[in-house]
Structure formats: C-alpha cells, structure tokens
Coordinates of C-alpha atoms in Angstrom, one line a residue:
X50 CA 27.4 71.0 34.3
X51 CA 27.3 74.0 37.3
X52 CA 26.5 73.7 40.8
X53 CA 25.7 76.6 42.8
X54 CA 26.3 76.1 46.6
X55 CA 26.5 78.7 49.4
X56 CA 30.4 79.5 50.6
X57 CA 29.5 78.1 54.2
X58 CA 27.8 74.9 52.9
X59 CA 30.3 74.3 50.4
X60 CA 30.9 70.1 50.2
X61 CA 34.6 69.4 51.2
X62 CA 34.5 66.2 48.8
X63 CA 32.8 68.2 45.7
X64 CA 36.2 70.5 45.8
X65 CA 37.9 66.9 45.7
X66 CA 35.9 66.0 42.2
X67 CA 37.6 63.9 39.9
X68 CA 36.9 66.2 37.5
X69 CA 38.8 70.1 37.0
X70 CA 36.8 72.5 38.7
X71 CA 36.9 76.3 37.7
X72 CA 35.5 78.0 40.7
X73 CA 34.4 81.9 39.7
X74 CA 33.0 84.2 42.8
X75 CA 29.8 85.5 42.2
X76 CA 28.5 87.7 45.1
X77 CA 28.1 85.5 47.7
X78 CA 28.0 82.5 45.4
X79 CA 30.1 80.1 44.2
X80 CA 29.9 78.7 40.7
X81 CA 31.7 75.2 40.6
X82 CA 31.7 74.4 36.6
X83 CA 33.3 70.6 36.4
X84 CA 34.9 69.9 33.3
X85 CA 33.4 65.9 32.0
X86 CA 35.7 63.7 31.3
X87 CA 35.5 61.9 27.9
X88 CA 37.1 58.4 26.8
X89 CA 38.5 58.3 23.5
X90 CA 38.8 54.8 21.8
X91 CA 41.2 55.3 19.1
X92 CA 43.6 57.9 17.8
X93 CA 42.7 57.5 14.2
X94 CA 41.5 60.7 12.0
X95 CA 38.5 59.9 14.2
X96 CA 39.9 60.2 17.4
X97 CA 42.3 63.1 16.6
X98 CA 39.1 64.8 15.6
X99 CA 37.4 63.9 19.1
X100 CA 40.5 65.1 21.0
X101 CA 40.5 68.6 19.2
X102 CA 37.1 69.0 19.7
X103 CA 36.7 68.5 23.2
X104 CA 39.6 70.9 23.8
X105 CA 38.1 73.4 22.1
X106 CA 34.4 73.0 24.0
X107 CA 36.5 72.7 27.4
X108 CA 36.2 68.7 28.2
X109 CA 38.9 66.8 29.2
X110 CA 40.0 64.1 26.9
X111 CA 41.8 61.1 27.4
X112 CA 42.8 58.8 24.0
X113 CA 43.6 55.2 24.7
X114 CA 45.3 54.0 21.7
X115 CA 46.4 49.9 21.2
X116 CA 49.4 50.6 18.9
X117 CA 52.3 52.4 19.4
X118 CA 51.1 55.7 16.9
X119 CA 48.9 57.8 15.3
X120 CA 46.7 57.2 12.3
X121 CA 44.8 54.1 12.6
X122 CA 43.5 52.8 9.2
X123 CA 46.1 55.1 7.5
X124 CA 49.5 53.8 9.9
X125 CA 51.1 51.5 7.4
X126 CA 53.3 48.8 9.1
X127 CA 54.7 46.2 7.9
X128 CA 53.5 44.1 10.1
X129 CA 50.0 42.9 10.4
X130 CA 48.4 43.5 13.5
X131 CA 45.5 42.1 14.8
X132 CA 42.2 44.6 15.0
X133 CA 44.1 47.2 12.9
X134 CA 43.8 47.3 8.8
X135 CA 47.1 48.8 7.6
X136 CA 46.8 50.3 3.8
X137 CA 48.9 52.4 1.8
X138 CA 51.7 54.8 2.5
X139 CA 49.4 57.8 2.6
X140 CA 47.8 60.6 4.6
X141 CA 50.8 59.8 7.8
X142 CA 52.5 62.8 7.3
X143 CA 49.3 65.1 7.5
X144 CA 48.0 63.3 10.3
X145 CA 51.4 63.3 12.3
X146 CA 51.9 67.6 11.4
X147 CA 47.8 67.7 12.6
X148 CA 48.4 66.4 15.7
X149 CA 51.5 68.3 16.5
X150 CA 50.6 71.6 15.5
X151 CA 47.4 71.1 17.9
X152 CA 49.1 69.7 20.3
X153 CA 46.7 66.3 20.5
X154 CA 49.7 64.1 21.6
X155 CA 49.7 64.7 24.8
X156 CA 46.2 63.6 25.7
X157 CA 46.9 60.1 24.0
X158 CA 47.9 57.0 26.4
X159 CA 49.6 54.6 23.3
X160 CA 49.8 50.9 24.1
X161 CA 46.7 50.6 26.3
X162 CA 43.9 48.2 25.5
X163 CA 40.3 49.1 26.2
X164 CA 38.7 46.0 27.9
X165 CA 35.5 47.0 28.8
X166 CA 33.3 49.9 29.0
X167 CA 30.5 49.5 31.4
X168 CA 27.5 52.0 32.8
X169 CA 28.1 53.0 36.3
X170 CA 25.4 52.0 39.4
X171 CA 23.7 55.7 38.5
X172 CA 24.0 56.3 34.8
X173 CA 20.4 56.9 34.6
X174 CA 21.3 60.0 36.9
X175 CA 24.5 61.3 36.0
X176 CA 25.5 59.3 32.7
X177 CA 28.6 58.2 33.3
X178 CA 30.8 55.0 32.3
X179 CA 33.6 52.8 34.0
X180 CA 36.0 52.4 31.7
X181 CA 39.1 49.5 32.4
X182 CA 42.2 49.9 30.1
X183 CA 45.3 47.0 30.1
X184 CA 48.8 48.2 30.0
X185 CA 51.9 46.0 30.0
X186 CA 49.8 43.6 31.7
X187 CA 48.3 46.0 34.2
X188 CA 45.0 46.8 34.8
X189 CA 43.5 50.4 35.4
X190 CA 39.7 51.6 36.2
X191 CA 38.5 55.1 35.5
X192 CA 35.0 57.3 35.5
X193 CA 34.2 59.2 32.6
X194 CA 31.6 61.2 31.6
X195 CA 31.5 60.2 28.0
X196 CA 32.3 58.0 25.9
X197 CA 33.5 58.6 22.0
X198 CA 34.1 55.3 19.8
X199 CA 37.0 56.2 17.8
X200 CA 38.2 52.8 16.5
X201 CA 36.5 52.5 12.8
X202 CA 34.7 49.9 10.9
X203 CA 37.9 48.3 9.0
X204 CA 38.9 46.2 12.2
X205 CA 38.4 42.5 11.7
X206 CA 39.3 40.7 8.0
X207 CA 36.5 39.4 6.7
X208 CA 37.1 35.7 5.1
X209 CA 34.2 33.8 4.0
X210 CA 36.1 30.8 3.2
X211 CA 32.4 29.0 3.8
X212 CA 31.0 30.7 0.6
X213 CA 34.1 28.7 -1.3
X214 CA 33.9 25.1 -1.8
X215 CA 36.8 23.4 -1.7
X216 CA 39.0 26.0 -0.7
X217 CA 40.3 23.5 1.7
X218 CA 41.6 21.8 -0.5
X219 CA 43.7 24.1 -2.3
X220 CA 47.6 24.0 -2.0
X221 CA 48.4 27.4 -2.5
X222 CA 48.6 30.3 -0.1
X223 CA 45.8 32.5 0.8
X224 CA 45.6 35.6 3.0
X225 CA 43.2 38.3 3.4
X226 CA 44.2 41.6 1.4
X227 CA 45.0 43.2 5.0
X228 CA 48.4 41.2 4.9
X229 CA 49.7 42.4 1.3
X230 CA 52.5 44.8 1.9
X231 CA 54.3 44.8 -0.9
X232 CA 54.7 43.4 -4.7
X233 CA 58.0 41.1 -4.7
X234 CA 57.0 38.0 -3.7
X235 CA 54.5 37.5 -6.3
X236 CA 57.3 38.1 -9.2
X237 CA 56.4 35.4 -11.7
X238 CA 53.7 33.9 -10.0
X239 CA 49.5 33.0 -11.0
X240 CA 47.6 35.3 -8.5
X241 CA 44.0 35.0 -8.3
X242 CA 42.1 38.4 -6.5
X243 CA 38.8 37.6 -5.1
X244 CA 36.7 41.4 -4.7
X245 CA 36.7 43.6 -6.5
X246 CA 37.2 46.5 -3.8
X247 CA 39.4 49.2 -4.1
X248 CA 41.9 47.1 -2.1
X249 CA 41.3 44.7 -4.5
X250 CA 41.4 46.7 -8.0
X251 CA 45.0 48.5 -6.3
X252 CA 46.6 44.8 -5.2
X253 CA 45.6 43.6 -8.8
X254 CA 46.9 46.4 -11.4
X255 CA 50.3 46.4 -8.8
X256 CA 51.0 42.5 -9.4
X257 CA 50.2 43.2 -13.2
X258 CA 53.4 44.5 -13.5
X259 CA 55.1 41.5 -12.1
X260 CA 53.0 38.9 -12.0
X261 CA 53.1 35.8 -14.7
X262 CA 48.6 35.6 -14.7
X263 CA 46.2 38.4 -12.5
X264 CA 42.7 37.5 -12.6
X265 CA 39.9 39.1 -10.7
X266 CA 37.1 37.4 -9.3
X267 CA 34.0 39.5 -8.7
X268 CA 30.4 38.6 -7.7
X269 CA 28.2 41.1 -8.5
X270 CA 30.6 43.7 -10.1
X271 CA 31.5 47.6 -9.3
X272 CA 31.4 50.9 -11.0
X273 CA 35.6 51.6 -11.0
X274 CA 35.6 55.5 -11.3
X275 CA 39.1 57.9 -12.4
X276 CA 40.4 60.4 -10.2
X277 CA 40.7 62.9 -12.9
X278 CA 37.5 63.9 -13.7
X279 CA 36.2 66.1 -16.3
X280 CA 38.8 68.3 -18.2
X281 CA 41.3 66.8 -15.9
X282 CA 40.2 68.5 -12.9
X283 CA 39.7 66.1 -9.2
X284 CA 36.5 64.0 -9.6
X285 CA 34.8 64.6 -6.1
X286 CA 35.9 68.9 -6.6
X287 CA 33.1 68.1 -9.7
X288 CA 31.1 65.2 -8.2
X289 CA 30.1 66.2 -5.1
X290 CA 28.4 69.5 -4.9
X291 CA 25.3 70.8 -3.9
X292 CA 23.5 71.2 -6.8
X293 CA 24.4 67.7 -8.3
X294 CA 23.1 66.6 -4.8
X295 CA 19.9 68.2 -5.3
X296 CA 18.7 67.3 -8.7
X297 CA 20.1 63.3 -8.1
X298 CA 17.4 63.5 -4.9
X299 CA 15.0 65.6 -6.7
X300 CA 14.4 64.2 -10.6
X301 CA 12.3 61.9 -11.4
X302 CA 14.1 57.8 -10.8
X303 CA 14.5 56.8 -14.4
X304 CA 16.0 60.1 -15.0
X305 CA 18.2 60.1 -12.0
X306 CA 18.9 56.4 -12.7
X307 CA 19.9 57.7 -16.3
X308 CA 21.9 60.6 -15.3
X309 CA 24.1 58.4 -12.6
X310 CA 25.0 55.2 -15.3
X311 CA 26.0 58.0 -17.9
X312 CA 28.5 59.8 -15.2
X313 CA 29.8 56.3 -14.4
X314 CA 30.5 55.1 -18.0
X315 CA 32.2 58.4 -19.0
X316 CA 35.3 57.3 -19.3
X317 CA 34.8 54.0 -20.8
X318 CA 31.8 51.4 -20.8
X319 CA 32.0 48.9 -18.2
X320 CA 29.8 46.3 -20.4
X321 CA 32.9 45.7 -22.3
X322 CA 35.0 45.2 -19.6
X323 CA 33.5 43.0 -17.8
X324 CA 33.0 45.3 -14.9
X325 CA 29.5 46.1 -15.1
X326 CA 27.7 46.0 -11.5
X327 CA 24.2 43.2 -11.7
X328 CA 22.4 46.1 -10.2
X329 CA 23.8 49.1 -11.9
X330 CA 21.4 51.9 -10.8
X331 CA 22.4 51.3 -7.0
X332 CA 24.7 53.7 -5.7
X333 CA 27.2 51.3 -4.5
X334 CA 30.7 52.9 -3.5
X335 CA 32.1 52.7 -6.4
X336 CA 36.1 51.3 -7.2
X337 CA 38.7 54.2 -8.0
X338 CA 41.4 53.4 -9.9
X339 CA 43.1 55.2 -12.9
X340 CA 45.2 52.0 -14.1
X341 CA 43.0 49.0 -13.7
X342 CA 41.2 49.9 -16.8
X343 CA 44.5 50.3 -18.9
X344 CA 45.3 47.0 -17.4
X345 CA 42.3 45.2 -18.9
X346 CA 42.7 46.5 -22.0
X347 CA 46.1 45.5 -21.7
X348 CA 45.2 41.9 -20.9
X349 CA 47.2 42.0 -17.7
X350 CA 45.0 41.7 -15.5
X351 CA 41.3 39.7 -16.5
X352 CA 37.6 39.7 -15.1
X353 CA 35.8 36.5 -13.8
X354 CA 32.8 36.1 -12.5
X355 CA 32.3 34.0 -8.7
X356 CA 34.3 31.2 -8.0
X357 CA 32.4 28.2 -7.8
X358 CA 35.1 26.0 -6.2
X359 CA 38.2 25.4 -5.6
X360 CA 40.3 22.4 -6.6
X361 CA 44.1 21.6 -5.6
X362 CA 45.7 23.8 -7.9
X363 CA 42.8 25.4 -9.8
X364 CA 39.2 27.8 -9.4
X365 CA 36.3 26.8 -11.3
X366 CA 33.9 30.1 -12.0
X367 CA 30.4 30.3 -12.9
X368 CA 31.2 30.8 -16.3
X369 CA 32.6 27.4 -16.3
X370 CA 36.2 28.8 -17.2
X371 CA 39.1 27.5 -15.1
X372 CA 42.2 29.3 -13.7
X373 CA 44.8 26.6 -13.2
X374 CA 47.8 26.5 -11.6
X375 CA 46.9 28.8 -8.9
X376 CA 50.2 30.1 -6.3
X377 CA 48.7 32.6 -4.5
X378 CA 44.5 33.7 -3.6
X379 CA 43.9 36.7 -2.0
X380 CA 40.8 37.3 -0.3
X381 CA 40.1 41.4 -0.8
X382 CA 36.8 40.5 0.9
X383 CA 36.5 44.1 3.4
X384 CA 36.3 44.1 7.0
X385 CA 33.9 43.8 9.8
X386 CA 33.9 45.8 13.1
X387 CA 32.6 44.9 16.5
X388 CA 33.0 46.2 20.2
X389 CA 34.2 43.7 22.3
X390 CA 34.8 45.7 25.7
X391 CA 31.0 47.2 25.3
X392 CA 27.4 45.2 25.7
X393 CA 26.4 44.8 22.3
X394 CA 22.2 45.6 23.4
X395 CA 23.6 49.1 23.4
X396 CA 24.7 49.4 20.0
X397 CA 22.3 46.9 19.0
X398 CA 19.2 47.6 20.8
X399 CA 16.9 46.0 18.0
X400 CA 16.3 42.6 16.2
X401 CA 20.0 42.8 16.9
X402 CA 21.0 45.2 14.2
X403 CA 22.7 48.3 14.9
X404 CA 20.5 50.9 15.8
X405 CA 22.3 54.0 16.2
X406 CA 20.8 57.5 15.2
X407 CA 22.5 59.6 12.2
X408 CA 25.2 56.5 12.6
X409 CA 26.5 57.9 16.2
X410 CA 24.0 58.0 19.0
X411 CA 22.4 54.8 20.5
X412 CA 18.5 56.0 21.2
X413 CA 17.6 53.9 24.3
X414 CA 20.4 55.5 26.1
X415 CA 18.8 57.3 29.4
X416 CA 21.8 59.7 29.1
X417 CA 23.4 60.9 25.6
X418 CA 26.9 60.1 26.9
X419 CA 28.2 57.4 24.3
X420 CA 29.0 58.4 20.7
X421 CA 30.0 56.3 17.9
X422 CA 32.1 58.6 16.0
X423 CA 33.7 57.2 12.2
X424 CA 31.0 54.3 11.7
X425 CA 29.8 55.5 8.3
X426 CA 30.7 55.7 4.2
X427 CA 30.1 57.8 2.0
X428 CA 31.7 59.2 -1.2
X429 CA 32.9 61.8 0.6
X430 CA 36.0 62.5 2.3
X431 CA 36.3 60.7 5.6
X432 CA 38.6 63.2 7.6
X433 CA 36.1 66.0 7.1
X434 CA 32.9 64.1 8.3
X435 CA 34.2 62.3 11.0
X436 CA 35.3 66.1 12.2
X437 CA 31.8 67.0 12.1
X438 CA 30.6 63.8 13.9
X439 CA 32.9 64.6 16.9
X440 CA 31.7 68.8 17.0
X441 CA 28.5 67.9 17.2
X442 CA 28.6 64.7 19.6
X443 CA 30.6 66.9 21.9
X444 CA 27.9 69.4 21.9
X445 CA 25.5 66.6 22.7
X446 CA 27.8 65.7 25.5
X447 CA 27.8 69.2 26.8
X448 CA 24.7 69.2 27.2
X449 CA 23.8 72.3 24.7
X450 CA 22.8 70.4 22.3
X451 CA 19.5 68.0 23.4
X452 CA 19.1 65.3 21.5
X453 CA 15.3 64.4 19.6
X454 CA 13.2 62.0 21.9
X455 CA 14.0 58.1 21.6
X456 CA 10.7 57.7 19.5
X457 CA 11.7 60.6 16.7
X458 CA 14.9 58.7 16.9
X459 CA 14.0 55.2 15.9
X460 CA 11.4 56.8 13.5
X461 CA 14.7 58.4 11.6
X462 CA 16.4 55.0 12.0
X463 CA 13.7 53.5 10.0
X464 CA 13.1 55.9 6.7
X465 CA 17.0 56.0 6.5
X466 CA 17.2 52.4 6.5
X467 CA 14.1 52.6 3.5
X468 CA 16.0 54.9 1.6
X469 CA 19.2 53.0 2.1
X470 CA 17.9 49.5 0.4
X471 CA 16.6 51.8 -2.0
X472 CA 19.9 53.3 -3.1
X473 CA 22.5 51.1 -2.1
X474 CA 20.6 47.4 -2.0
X475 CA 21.1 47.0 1.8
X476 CA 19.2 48.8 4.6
X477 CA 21.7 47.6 7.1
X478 CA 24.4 49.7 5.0
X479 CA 26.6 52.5 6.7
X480 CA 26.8 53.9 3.5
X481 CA 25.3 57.4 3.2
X482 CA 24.9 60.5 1.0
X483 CA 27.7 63.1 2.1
X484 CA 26.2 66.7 1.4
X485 CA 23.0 65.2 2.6
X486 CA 24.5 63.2 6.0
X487 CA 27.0 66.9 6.5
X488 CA 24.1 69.0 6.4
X489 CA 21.9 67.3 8.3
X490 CA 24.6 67.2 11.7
X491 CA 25.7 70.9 10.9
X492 CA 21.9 72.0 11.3
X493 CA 22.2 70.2 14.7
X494 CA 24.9 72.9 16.0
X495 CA 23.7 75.7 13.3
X496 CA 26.8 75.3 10.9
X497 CA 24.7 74.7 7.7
X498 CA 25.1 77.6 5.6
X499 CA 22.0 79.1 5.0
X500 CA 21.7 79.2 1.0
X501 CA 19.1 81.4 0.8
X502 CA 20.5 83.7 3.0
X503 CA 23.3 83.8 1.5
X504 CA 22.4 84.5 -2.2
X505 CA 20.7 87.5 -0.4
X506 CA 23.7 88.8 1.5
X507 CA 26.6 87.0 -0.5
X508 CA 25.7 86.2 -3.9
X509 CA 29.6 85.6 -5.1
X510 CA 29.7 83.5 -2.2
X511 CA 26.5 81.5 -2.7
X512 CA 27.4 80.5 -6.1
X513 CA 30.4 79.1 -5.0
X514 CA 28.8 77.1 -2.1
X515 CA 26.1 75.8 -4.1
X516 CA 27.2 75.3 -7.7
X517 CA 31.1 74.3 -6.7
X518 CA 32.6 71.7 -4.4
X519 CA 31.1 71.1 -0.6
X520 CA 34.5 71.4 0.9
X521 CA 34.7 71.4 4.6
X522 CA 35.2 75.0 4.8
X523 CA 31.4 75.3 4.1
X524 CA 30.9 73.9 7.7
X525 CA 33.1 76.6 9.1
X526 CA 31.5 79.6 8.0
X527 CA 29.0 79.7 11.3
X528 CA 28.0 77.8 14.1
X529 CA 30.9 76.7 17.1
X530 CA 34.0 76.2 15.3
X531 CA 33.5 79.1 13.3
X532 CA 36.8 80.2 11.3
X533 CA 36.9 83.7 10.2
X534 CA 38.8 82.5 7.2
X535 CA 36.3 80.2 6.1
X536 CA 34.8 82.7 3.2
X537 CA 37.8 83.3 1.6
X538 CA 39.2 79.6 1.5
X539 CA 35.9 79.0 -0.3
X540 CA 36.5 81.7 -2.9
X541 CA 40.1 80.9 -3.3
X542 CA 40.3 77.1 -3.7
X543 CA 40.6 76.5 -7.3
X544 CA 43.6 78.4 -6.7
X545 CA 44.9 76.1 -4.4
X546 CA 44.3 73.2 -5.9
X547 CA 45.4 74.2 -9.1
X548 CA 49.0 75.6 -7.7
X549 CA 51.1 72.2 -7.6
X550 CA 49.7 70.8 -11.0
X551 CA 51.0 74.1 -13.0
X552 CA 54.6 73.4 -12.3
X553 CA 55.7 74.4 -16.4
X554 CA 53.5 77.7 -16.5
X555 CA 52.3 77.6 -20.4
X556 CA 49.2 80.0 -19.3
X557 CA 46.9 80.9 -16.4
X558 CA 45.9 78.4 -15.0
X559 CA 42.2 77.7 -16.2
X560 CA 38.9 77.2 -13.2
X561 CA 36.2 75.0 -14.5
X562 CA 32.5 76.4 -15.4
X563 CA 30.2 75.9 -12.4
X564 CA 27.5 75.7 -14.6
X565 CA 29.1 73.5 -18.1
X566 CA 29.0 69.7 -16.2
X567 CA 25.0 69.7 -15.7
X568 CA 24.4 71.6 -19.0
X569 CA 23.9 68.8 -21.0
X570 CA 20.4 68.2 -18.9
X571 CA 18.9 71.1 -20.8
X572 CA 20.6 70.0 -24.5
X573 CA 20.7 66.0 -24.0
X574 CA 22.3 65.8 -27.3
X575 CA 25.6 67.9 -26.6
X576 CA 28.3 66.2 -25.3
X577 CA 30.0 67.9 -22.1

C-alpha cells in the first residue's frame, strides 16, 4: 500500500501510522510504503507458516497463541486442555528447531486468547479488522490489516453420545480419545474403541499389549494402509506423485475404481478382516497403521460393527453379538472446529455451510483481508500445504495477487463440492486431492512447475518431478519463495531418505523404478 504526497503537504498524523513506515526520497516526492499488520490465530505448523511468510513479503505479524508453546495439534501434554487436541510425541522437536532457526518466536504473544475479531466502521474501504485479545484477565484492542486463521480443525471433541442408546446407563468410564495419554491404566482391563480413526486404530493395537479384551467398533469401515510401501520404500514417496494423480483423474471410473481397491488391499484383503469400508471406491482418508493388522490376526484386538446400545456393563452391536463386562469406552469419534471470536455469516455465508474458496478465502468479503489457513485434508503432508496456503494468502493480502470475482468464486465452491460427494461421499468434506489442491494455489503465485517446459529444458529433472514423489521442493523451484536449491533436493532425495535406513551397509543402497509401480496397467496379469 503506497502513498505519494508532496514534502510540504505531508500529513503530520500519517507519519504517526500505526503501521512501520519506510519513507524513500524520490525527487521532490515522498514515497510512504506502510507495512499491514496481520493477526495470527495460532502458532501451530499453520501459524509458524503464516509468521515466516509474512516476514519474508515484508508484513508485520503478530501470533496470539492460548497455550504456553509451539506446535498446536502436535504439543503433547499431559494434560488435556480445552480447544487444543494433544496426540503423540512427534514432530515437537522439528517444529521447536523451525521456529528458532527462523527466528518466529519473537513475533508470538503465548497465553493470550483471541475473543473477538470484528470488521472495522470502513472495512469496505481499507479492509481492516479490530481484533480484542485476553491476557491474565486483561483485555487489549488492536487494528490489523489481516487476518490469518491459524487454529486448525481438530479443536472441539466430538461425542455423539445421542447416536448411543443407553450409554447413560453404562457404569464404566468413557472419554473422548483426546484424553488418552498413556497405556497403564487400562492393564488388565475390557476396553471397547468406538472409530475406527487413526487415533482409534493407534489407541487400540497400544492396549492390545496390555489390555485383558480390545474390540473396535466401526460404522461404516476404513481402508487401514502400511507405511512401508512397495519394496519397503515410504508409501506417500510411491503414492503420491504426479503421474498416479493424473491417470486416477483421467481413466475411465470402473478402472480407476479398480486400480484404487487393488492399491488398498495390497498388503492384505480387508474382507477378511473385517475392515472393509460399505462404500469402498470412495476415497475416504484412509487408517495408517503397520500393527493393527498383526493385531487382528493375532486375535488381540477384534472388529465389530455399530453399537446398537449400551447396557450397564455391556454393548449390544448390530450383529447382535455382545461385549460384556465393559471397564472402559473410548469415544475415537474426531473433532469439530468453530470460530467463536468471529461472526459465523462470514465463514458461512450460505445455507449456513462453510463457503470458503480453495478452503481459505470467504467470497463475500468486500476486501480479501481474512484467510483461513490449515482448514483442509488431504493425503498429503499437512506442514507442506499449509505453507503454501499462507504464501499465497499473504500475496492476496499484499495486494499482488487479486483474487477471481465473488461469482467465479462460488461457481468453484460448487463443482468442488460435486466432485467432493463424488469421491469422498460428502460435499461438505475438507478433504481434498493434494497434487491437485498444491497445484492449483502455486499457479496462483506462478510456483507450479511448468511440466512441459521442463521436459524441454530439463528432461532429468522432469522425470523426477513428474514420475517421482511431489515433495514440497517442487513448489520452490519458481515463483516468490524461490530456493536456488530446490533442483538439486529434487534430484538428490532418494539419497536422503535412504541414508538413516542403511545403517549395516550390505550394498548401495537401491532407488526404486519410476516407471515399475504403474507397469502392471499395461500387463494386468504381472504382479508388481
């Protein structure tokens, strides 16, 4: 945002701004370039993201963050804490060195609630937000320019404790998943798991071990896919490519549908385990766990379907098969999210479902100055798409990047929410297809690689880019945020992965065949 004014008639109060001002002389000019402030809900991976971001494009950010650290979803405490889902021991470290080495801490106010986020008298004119945090029982109020939504969709447990009858009645104890911290108190007891999540699936194969009875209770079922992949190597470094990407959008349906059922029943067939989804050609998120399988087999942990009701002690499922005895229920049942400090007919501008384009912006906005950065799902990693969320809603923010009008918006809305009941069952979903969803915001600030172009110009590259792994270096190789490194991290990161697993060198270590996991589409009848 720049304002040229003469030196004599130069405004006392605009020197004043709330915001930085860089003043260069130009001639007889003065250029006064103010630097828009930008709220930041949340120091998750999303909010770190949003913080590094802005700093590089020149905004001022300012992270208000309701717990005492870093990390969000991925902070475990011990503890639960209300609004916050708290997981597994994983990802802290990374997240803690990420924000040191780019010095993000400083920008982060910890122990401050956001209590309401409000347009100003002219936001149709200059966009801008009143923002009230709480601290220690004190109230402050701030303008910013933007605001960025950093605090996830795992906020709230979901318990629908309505769609169980009888569960009053039970004696045991039940909780939601978000309050399972650790294995000891459930040594010797009957544990009944109701979702079959990944929270679920993980809570279940770790009581196995210690548990008298695990059962799981699922409703309609779930795909439960290994880590290791193919010739051992990491499933989504296989899985989620380009090419794959383009012939599961391009084939015809029954041989997409085909293609899909015989990736997810590699490893073993779900019929038999009783973990066969009701729908199976939807592409559901599926489960991923290594041991539950092993577990089945086993007979440590079993598969039921819905409960039907509860009794004192005891569940009664569908099948008409009881579980008696019952200590403990827990409810792996996900999460909802909500807003509370922001009027919901901005997020939800229609039929009250939330209407927001490519999952960030809200269309009916008169100015693109509110971004909803982490609000999607995909089988991709999280950390890399929620960093290209935040580098191209800051670009929006800056105001070199315009966004469509509101009508191409809502149009977009609508066939995304046709293809989404299509692949995943729901329209409402915030699931999406990663190389699909990446691509399309990286055309937005011209950091889609160009595959054409590149097969042309870089052919060593362009097989690597479309026939291996979209890794997130793909969105560094142009556009703003361009790393000079990107090419080469590409072309060397078989190596890298490979590295920590060849601890007992017996060989070198052997890169998979970009071509051998798709071959069996041209020779059905070979195995891969």
């Amino acid at each position: 945002m720049t304002t040229w004014h003469t030196e004599i008639q130069m405004e006392p109060d605009l020197i004043l701004h709330q915001a930085l001002c860089k003043v260069e002389r130009r001639n007889e000019y003065v250029c006064v370039t103010m630097v828009k402030k930008v709220a930041i809900i949340g120091a998750g991976i999303s909010g770190l993201a949003s913080i590094r971001n802005c700093l590089e494009e020149g905004l001022e950010p300012t992270c208000f963050e309701k717990g005492e650290d870093i990390g969000g979803l991925w902070k475990f405490s011990d503890h639960v804490e209300e609004g916050r889902a708290s997981i597994y021991r994983k990802l802290q470290e990374y997240i803690t060195m990420f924000a040191k080495e780019k010095n993000l801490l400083k920008y982060i106010q910890f122990k401050t609630i956001v209590s309401s986020v409000n347009k100003r008298p002219d936001f149709q004119t200059t966009g801008q937000w009143d923002v009230i945090t709480e601290k220690d029982g004190k109230k402050e109020s701030a303008v910013f320019d933007a605001v960025m939504i950093c605090s996830g969709h795992h906020v709230y447990a979901n318990i629908p404790k309505e769609s169980f009858p009888g569960i009053k009645l039970f004696k045991g104890k039940c909780f939601h998943s978000r309050d399972y911290k650790e294995p000891g108190i459930f040594k010797g007891k009957r544990v009944l798991v109701i979702g079959l999540g990944n929270s679920g699936c993980d809570i279940a194969s770790e009581l196995s071990h210690i548990a008298e009875k695990v059962i799981i209770s699922s409703r309609s079922g779930s795909w439960v896919m290994s880590r290791v992949w193919d010739e051992g190597y990491p499933w989504d470094m296989l899985f989620i490519t380009r090419f794959e990407t383009f012939l599961k959008n391009t084939l015809p349906t029954v041989i997409s549908n085909w293609w899909y059922m015989k990736q997810m029943n590699a490893r073993f067939k779900h019929e038999n385990y009783g973990l066969m989804p009701l729908n199976s050609t939807l592409r559901k998120e599926p489960v991923f766990n290594d041991e539950l399988p092993a577990c089945i087999l086993c007979g440590i942990v079993t598969i039921k379907p819905n409960v039907k009701e509860f009794t004192e002690d005891s569940a009664i499922f569908e099948d008409g098969t009881v579980f008696k005895a019952i200590d403990y229920v827990i409810f792996a049942t996900g999460y909802s999210y909500a807003y509370p400090f922001l009027d919901d007919s901005i997020i939800k501008s229609r039929d009250n479902e939330v209407t927001l384009f490519k999952g960030i912006f809200p269309p009916p906005l008169e100015k693109p100055t509110l971004a909803v950065i982490g609000l999607v799902q995909s089988l991709g990693a999280a950390i890399p798409t929620t960093d290209l969320q935040s580098r191209w809603a800051v670009q929006v923010i800056k105001g070199t990047c315009p966004l469509p009008s509101v009508k191409d918006m809502m149009n977009d809305i609508d066939e995304k929410m046709g293809k989404k009941l299509k692949l995943f069952g729901k329209s409402d979903t915030i699931q999406t297809d990663y190389v699909v969803y990446m691509d399309e915001l990286a055309s937005f600030i011209g950091a889609k690689p160009n595959i054409p172009w590149l097969f042309l110009t870089d052919p060593k590259l362009a097989l690597e880019v479309y026939f291996g792994p979209c890794t997130p270096y793909q969105f560094r190789l142009v556009g703003p945020g361009k790393w000079p490194g990107a090419r080469n991290a590409i072309l060397t990161q078989w190596d890298r992965l490979l590295k920590p697993m060849t601890t007992r060198v017996v060989g070198s270590p052997l890169k998979p065949c970009l071509f051998c996991n798709w071959q069996f589409l041209l020779f059905p009848g070979q195995d891969k």
